[in-house]
Structure formats: structure tokens, C-alpha cells
XYZ file of C-alpha atoms in Angstrom:
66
model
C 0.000 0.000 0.000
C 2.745 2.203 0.143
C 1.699 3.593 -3.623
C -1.425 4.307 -2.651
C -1.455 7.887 -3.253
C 0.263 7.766 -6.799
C -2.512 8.349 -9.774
C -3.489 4.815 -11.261
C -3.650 5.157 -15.053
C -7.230 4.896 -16.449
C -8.469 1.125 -17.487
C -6.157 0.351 -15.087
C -6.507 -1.743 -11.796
C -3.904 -2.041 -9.337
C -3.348 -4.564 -7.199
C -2.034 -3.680 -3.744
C -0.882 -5.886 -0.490
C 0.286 -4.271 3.332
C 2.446 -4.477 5.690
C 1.561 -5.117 9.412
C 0.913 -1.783 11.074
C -0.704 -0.373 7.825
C -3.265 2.031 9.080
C -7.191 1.015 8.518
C -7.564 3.915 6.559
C -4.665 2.997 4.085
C -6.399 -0.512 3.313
C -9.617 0.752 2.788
C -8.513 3.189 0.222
C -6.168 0.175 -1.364
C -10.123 -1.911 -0.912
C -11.482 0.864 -2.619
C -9.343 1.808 -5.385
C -8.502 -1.757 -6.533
C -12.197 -2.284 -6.512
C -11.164 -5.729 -4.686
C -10.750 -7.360 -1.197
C -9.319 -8.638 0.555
C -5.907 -6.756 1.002
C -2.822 -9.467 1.427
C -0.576 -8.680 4.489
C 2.887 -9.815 3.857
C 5.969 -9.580 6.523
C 9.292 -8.043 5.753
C 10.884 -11.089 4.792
C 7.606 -11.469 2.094
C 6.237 -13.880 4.194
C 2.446 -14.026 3.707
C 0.593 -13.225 6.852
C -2.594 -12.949 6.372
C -5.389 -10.701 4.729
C -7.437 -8.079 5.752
C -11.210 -8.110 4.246
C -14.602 -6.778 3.862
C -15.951 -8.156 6.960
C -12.436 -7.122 9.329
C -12.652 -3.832 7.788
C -16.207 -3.380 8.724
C -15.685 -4.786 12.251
C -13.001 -2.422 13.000
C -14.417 0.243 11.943
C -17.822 -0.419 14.281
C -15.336 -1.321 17.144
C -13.936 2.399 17.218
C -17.356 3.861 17.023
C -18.417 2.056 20.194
């Protein structure tokens, strides 16, 4: 996610993975402008971790508004 704020050509849909410790905000914008979830979460080493989807996103998201 760290290109996230770079312009993505038109036609074009890019495909983006995190980092743990990427913010919530950061992988909802990577959600939303890949049109696609869930977001892969890989470690330093490129280890896969994990992912981060629709339903996590949402869940978070309620948790802070509590």
C-alpha cells in the first residue's frame, strides 16, 4: 500500500498488499481503489501473513465507534 497515493492510469486496476501496522484507513482506500478485497498482508521477509477483508474492515471500523 505504500503507492497508494500515486494516480493509477485509467483502465487500469492495481493490485495492492500491506504491511503489518498499515493504518485502517490505508487498506480501505487500497479496498477501494482496486475495486477488490481482501488486502494481502505480507511480513518483511515477504512472508504471507494474512489478509485483511470486507468483513475485518467493517468490524473495525464499528469497534472504534463504540
Amino acid at each position: 500500500c505504500s503507492d497508494i497515493e500515486k494516480p493509477v492510469p485509467d483502465g487500469m486496476l492495481p493490485v495492492y498488499w500491506a504491511r503489518p501496522g498499515t493504518s485502517l484507513k490505508t487498506i480501505m482506500l487500497a479496498m477501494h481503489r482496486a475495486d477488490i478485497a481482501p488486502v494481502a498482508i505480507f511480513d518483511e521477509d515477504e512472508k504471507f501473513l494474512g489478509s485483511v477483508g470486507v468483513r475485518k474492515v467493517l468490524q473495525a471500523v464499528l469497534k472504534r465507534s463504540d
